[in-house]
Amino acid sequence: MARNKVKLAYIENNAARKASYNKRKKGLLKKVNELSTLCDVEACAVIYSSASDSQPEAWPSTVAARRILSDFKALSAEEQSNRTLTKESLIKQMIAKAEERLKKMREENRRMELTQIMFQIFGGRPLNTVKRENLNDLRMLIDQNLNAIDIRLQMLNESYILQ
């Protein structure tokens, strides 16, 4: 069952606001706990309610939260910048990954193109219709395929002898 979209606005009713606060605080702390457990990271949460009778709450404990925050503050600016990605470095990473995928796709397309040419030649296409730059690559592809066939034949012979 789909949930209704929550209208993000201040809750006027004190009882409803306090109930929502407690429910959402519990959910937030559960998520922080899951993040810490599943990803093996140190995490803490500090929640401060503007209610006059409440003290700031810390998860997992006040002492642990202080230790985690002091460790974070102790990191030098260089260490902090190394641990966080800037938009520029994130985009550079994404571009590098995309370029690597493009390179692999081009290699795969080239291999498929040469395989198609190879089968056309086996089907009767004259060699003089194949571009000169494709002939050397085609020879290498045929050699690779022959080597793969030899390896498979050896494996089959070995398994046949073992039976």
PDB file of C-alpha atoms in Angstrom:
ATOM      1  CA  MET A   1       0.000   0.000   0.000  1.00  0.00           C
ATOM      2  CA  ALA A   2       1.471   3.350  -1.022  1.00  0.00           C
ATOM      3  CA  ARG A   3       1.914   6.032   1.571  1.00  0.00           C
ATOM      4  CA  ASN A   4       0.566   9.526   1.122  1.00  0.00           C
ATOM      5  CA  LYS A   5       3.089  12.262   0.506  1.00  0.00           C
ATOM      6  CA  VAL A   6       3.861  14.149   3.699  1.00  0.00           C
ATOM      7  CA  LYS A   7       3.259  17.876   3.622  1.00  0.00           C
ATOM      8  CA  LEU A   8       6.410  19.486   4.982  1.00  0.00           C
ATOM      9  CA  ALA A   9       5.109  22.205   7.223  1.00  0.00           C
ATOM     10  CA  TYR A  10       5.280  23.052  10.892  1.00  0.00           C
ATOM     11  CA  ILE A  11       2.887  20.905  12.934  1.00  0.00           C
ATOM     12  CA  GLU A  12       0.740  23.285  14.970  1.00  0.00           C
ATOM     13  CA  ASN A  13      -0.741  20.696  17.327  1.00  0.00           C
ATOM     14  CA  ASN A  14       1.703  20.139  20.224  1.00  0.00           C
ATOM     15  CA  ALA A  15       0.709  16.528  20.870  1.00  0.00           C
ATOM     16  CA  ALA A  16       0.888  15.597  17.193  1.00  0.00           C
ATOM     17  CA  ARG A  17       4.214  17.420  16.824  1.00  0.00           C
ATOM     18  CA  LYS A  18       5.714  15.604  19.832  1.00  0.00           C
ATOM     19  CA  ALA A  19       4.434  12.227  18.564  1.00  0.00           C
ATOM     20  CA  SER A  20       5.875  12.912  15.107  1.00  0.00           C
ATOM     21  CA  TYR A  21       9.181  14.039  16.637  1.00  0.00           C
ATOM     22  CA  ASN A  22       9.514  10.878  18.721  1.00  0.00           C
ATOM     23  CA  LYS A  23       8.569   8.597  15.820  1.00  0.00           C
ATOM     24  CA  ARG A  24      10.940  10.277  13.361  1.00  0.00           C
ATOM     25  CA  LYS A  25      13.759  10.468  15.917  1.00  0.00           C
ATOM     26  CA  LYS A  26      13.428   6.728  16.474  1.00  0.00           C
ATOM     27  CA  GLY A  27      13.535   6.117  12.698  1.00  0.00           C
ATOM     28  CA  LEU A  28      16.550   8.392  12.231  1.00  0.00           C
ATOM     29  CA  LEU A  29      18.509   6.678  15.011  1.00  0.00           C
ATOM     30  CA  LYS A  30      17.626   3.290  13.522  1.00  0.00           C
ATOM     31  CA  LYS A  31      19.009   4.429  10.144  1.00  0.00           C
ATOM     32  CA  VAL A  32      22.232   5.729  11.736  1.00  0.00           C
ATOM     33  CA  ASN A  33      22.624   2.408  13.560  1.00  0.00           C
ATOM     34  CA  GLU A  34      22.068   0.468  10.314  1.00  0.00           C
ATOM     35  CA  LEU A  35      24.569   2.664   8.459  1.00  0.00           C
ATOM     36  CA  SER A  36      27.156   2.124  11.155  1.00  0.00           C
ATOM     37  CA  THR A  37      26.604  -1.633  11.286  1.00  0.00           C
ATOM     38  CA  LEU A  38      26.212  -2.435   7.590  1.00  0.00           C
ATOM     39  CA  CYS A  39      28.956  -0.161   6.272  1.00  0.00           C
ATOM     40  CA  ASP A  40      31.361  -0.563   9.200  1.00  0.00           C
ATOM     41  CA  VAL A  41      31.682   3.173   9.700  1.00  0.00           C
ATOM     42  CA  GLU A  42      31.764   5.300  12.785  1.00  0.00           C
ATOM     43  CA  ALA A  43      28.622   7.393  12.947  1.00  0.00           C
ATOM     44  CA  CYS A  44      26.895   9.498  15.515  1.00  0.00           C
ATOM     45  CA  ALA A  45      23.795  11.606  15.728  1.00  0.00           C
ATOM     46  CA  VAL A  46      23.056  14.590  17.931  1.00  0.00           C
ATOM     47  CA  ILE A  47      19.437  15.646  18.164  1.00  0.00           C
ATOM     48  CA  TYR A  48      18.390  18.766  19.968  1.00  0.00           C
ATOM     49  CA  SER A  49      14.765  19.622  20.457  1.00  0.00           C
ATOM     50  CA  SER A  50      13.778  23.219  21.015  1.00  0.00           C
ATOM     51  CA  ALA A  51      11.500  22.095  23.841  1.00  0.00           C
ATOM     52  CA  SER A  52      12.698  23.776  27.030  1.00  0.00           C
ATOM     53  CA  ASP A  53      12.717  20.584  29.094  1.00  0.00           C
ATOM     54  CA  SER A  54      14.853  18.516  26.733  1.00  0.00           C
ATOM     55  CA  GLN A  55      18.594  18.000  26.663  1.00  0.00           C
ATOM     56  CA  PRO A  56      20.434  17.211  23.426  1.00  0.00           C
ATOM     57  CA  GLU A  57      20.329  13.492  22.714  1.00  0.00           C
ATOM     58  CA  ALA A  58      23.367  11.714  21.295  1.00  0.00           C
ATOM     59  CA  TRP A  59      23.602   8.342  19.646  1.00  0.00           C
ATOM     60  CA  PRO A  60      25.177   5.875  20.380  1.00  0.00           C
ATOM     61  CA  SER A  61      26.058   7.702  23.592  1.00  0.00           C
ATOM     62  CA  THR A  62      27.196  11.161  24.578  1.00  0.00           C
ATOM     63  CA  VAL A  63      30.752   9.953  25.191  1.00  0.00           C
ATOM     64  CA  ALA A  64      30.936   8.089  21.863  1.00  0.00           C
ATOM     65  CA  ALA A  65      29.468  11.033  19.948  1.00  0.00           C
ATOM     66  CA  ARG A  66      32.008  13.404  21.515  1.00  0.00           C
ATOM     67  CA  ARG A  67      34.847  11.054  20.598  1.00  0.00           C
ATOM     68  CA  ILE A  68      33.670  10.697  16.972  1.00  0.00           C
ATOM     69  CA  LEU A  69      33.191  14.456  16.597  1.00  0.00           C
ATOM     70  CA  SER A  70      36.575  15.245  18.161  1.00  0.00           C
ATOM     71  CA  ASP A  71      38.249  12.698  15.849  1.00  0.00           C
ATOM     72  CA  PHE A  72      36.580  14.376  12.888  1.00  0.00           C
ATOM     73  CA  LYS A  73      37.647  17.840  14.033  1.00  0.00           C
ATOM     74  CA  ALA A  74      41.210  16.578  14.542  1.00  0.00           C
ATOM     75  CA  LEU A  75      41.534  15.656  10.888  1.00  0.00           C
ATOM     76  CA  SER A  76      43.624  18.166   9.042  1.00  0.00           C
ATOM     77  CA  ALA A  77      42.000  20.149   6.250  1.00  0.00           C
ATOM     78  CA  GLU A  78      43.952  18.078   3.700  1.00  0.00           C
ATOM     79  CA  GLU A  79      42.720  14.801   5.181  1.00  0.00           C
ATOM     80  CA  GLN A  80      39.166  16.088   5.181  1.00  0.00           C
ATOM     81  CA  SER A  81      39.400  17.160   1.548  1.00  0.00           C
ATOM     82  CA  ASN A  82      40.835  13.753   0.643  1.00  0.00           C
ATOM     83  CA  ARG A  83      37.908  12.022   2.352  1.00  0.00           C
ATOM     84  CA  THR A  84      35.239  14.069   0.638  1.00  0.00           C
ATOM     85  CA  LEU A  85      34.647  14.353  -3.066  1.00  0.00           C
ATOM     86  CA  THR A  86      34.255  17.733  -4.617  1.00  0.00           C
ATOM     87  CA  LYS A  87      31.866  18.105  -7.508  1.00  0.00           C
ATOM     88  CA  GLU A  88      34.821  18.485  -9.834  1.00  0.00           C
ATOM     89  CA  SER A  89      36.558  15.298  -8.661  1.00  0.00           C
ATOM     90  CA  LEU A  90      33.274  13.378  -8.758  1.00  0.00           C
ATOM     91  CA  ILE A  91      32.659  14.484 -12.340  1.00  0.00           C
ATOM     92  CA  LYS A  92      36.252  13.565 -13.255  1.00  0.00           C
ATOM     93  CA  GLN A  93      35.709  10.092 -11.784  1.00  0.00           C
ATOM     94  CA  MET A  94      32.454   9.705 -13.690  1.00  0.00           C
ATOM     95  CA  ILE A  95      34.121  10.811 -16.942  1.00  0.00           C
ATOM     96  CA  ALA A  96      37.008   8.377 -16.432  1.00  0.00           C
ATOM     97  CA  LYS A  97      34.591   5.490 -15.830  1.00  0.00           C
ATOM     98  CA  ALA A  98      32.531   6.455 -18.872  1.00  0.00           C
ATOM     99  CA  GLU A  99      35.677   6.653 -21.025  1.00  0.00           C
ATOM    100  CA  GLU A 100      36.744   3.204 -19.825  1.00  0.00           C
ATOM    101  CA  ARG A 101      33.291   1.774 -20.657  1.00  0.00           C
ATOM    102  CA  LEU A 102      33.450   3.468 -24.075  1.00  0.00           C
ATOM    103  CA  LYS A 103      36.885   1.971 -24.735  1.00  0.00           C
ATOM    104  CA  LYS A 104      35.644  -1.523 -23.844  1.00  0.00           C
ATOM    105  CA  MET A 105      32.546  -1.097 -25.986  1.00  0.00           C
ATOM    106  CA  ARG A 106      34.646   0.041 -28.952  1.00  0.00           C
ATOM    107  CA  GLU A 107      36.927  -2.983 -28.542  1.00  0.00           C
ATOM    108  CA  GLU A 108      33.901  -5.297 -28.353  1.00  0.00           C
ATOM    109  CA  ASN A 109      32.324  -3.649 -31.418  1.00  0.00           C
ATOM    110  CA  ARG A 110      35.590  -4.030 -33.313  1.00  0.00           C
ATOM    111  CA  ARG A 111      35.819  -7.689 -32.360  1.00  0.00           C
ATOM    112  CA  MET A 112      32.223  -8.254 -33.466  1.00  0.00           C
ATOM    113  CA  GLU A 113      32.854  -6.422 -36.746  1.00  0.00           C
ATOM    114  CA  LEU A 114      35.906  -8.577 -37.454  1.00  0.00           C
ATOM    115  CA  THR A 115      33.992 -11.740 -36.535  1.00  0.00           C
ATOM    116  CA  GLN A 116      31.293 -10.762 -38.994  1.00  0.00           C
ATOM    117  CA  ILE A 117      33.894 -10.187 -41.727  1.00  0.00           C
ATOM    118  CA  MET A 118      35.488 -13.542 -40.891  1.00  0.00           C
ATOM    119  CA  PHE A 119      32.187 -15.406 -41.330  1.00  0.00           C
ATOM    120  CA  GLN A 120      31.496 -13.527 -44.562  1.00  0.00           C
ATOM    121  CA  ILE A 121      34.873 -14.690 -45.900  1.00  0.00           C
ATOM    122  CA  PHE A 122      34.076 -18.264 -44.815  1.00  0.00           C
ATOM    123  CA  GLY A 123      30.789 -17.852 -46.712  1.00  0.00           C
ATOM    124  CA  GLY A 124      32.563 -16.899 -49.937  1.00  0.00           C
ATOM    125  CA  ARG A 125      33.321 -13.182 -49.727  1.00  0.00           C
ATOM    126  CA  PRO A 126      36.510 -12.475 -51.704  1.00  0.00           C
ATOM    127  CA  LEU A 127      39.525 -11.334 -49.655  1.00  0.00           C
ATOM    128  CA  ASN A 128      40.228  -8.471 -52.047  1.00  0.00           C
ATOM    129  CA  THR A 129      36.991  -6.776 -50.844  1.00  0.00           C
ATOM    130  CA  VAL A 130      38.318  -6.550 -47.264  1.00  0.00           C
ATOM    131  CA  LYS A 131      40.081  -3.321 -46.309  1.00  0.00           C
ATOM    132  CA  ARG A 132      43.827  -3.687 -45.887  1.00  0.00           C
ATOM    133  CA  GLU A 133      43.781  -2.399 -42.264  1.00  0.00           C
ATOM    134  CA  ASN A 134      41.255  -5.099 -41.361  1.00  0.00           C
ATOM    135  CA  LEU A 135      43.354  -7.988 -42.669  1.00  0.00           C
ATOM    136  CA  ASN A 136      45.999  -7.901 -39.913  1.00  0.00           C
ATOM    137  CA  ASP A 137      43.359  -7.593 -37.179  1.00  0.00           C
ATOM    138  CA  LEU A 138      41.394 -10.388 -38.834  1.00  0.00           C
ATOM    139  CA  ARG A 139      44.479 -12.628 -38.817  1.00  0.00           C
ATOM    140  CA  MET A 140      44.940 -11.979 -35.079  1.00  0.00           C
ATOM    141  CA  LEU A 141      41.264 -12.776 -34.399  1.00  0.00           C
ATOM    142  CA  ILE A 142      41.511 -16.043 -36.346  1.00  0.00           C
ATOM    143  CA  ASP A 143      44.688 -16.974 -34.433  1.00  0.00           C
ATOM    144  CA  GLN A 144      42.910 -16.283 -31.112  1.00  0.00           C
ATOM    145  CA  ASN A 145      39.952 -18.422 -32.165  1.00  0.00           C
ATOM    146  CA  LEU A 146      42.256 -21.256 -33.284  1.00  0.00           C
ATOM    147  CA  ASN A 147      44.109 -21.133 -29.957  1.00  0.00           C
ATOM    148  CA  ALA A 148      40.785 -21.272 -28.076  1.00  0.00           C
ATOM    149  CA  ILE A 149      39.746 -24.289 -30.172  1.00  0.00           C
ATOM    150  CA  ASP A 150      43.074 -26.036 -29.468  1.00  0.00           C
ATOM    151  CA  ILE A 151      42.634 -25.484 -25.718  1.00  0.00           C
ATOM    152  CA  ARG A 152      39.089 -26.877 -25.827  1.00  0.00           C
ATOM    153  CA  LEU A 153      40.234 -29.905 -27.805  1.00  0.00           C
ATOM    154  CA  GLN A 154      42.984 -30.584 -25.277  1.00  0.00           C
ATOM    155  CA  MET A 155      40.477 -30.361 -22.434  1.00  0.00           C
ATOM    156  CA  LEU A 156      38.100 -32.730 -24.221  1.00  0.00           C
ATOM    157  CA  ASN A 157      40.920 -35.201 -24.933  1.00  0.00           C
ATOM    158  CA  GLU A 158      42.041 -35.102 -21.301  1.00  0.00           C
ATOM    159  CA  SER A 159      38.520 -35.650 -20.011  1.00  0.00           C
ATOM    160  CA  TYR A 160      38.003 -38.494 -22.523  1.00  0.00           C
ATOM    161  CA  ILE A 161      41.259 -40.176 -21.427  1.00  0.00           C
ATOM    162  CA  LEU A 162      40.283 -39.870 -17.752  1.00  0.00           C
ATOM    163  CA  GLN A 163      37.002 -41.688 -18.342  1.00  0.00           C
TER     164      GLN A 163
END
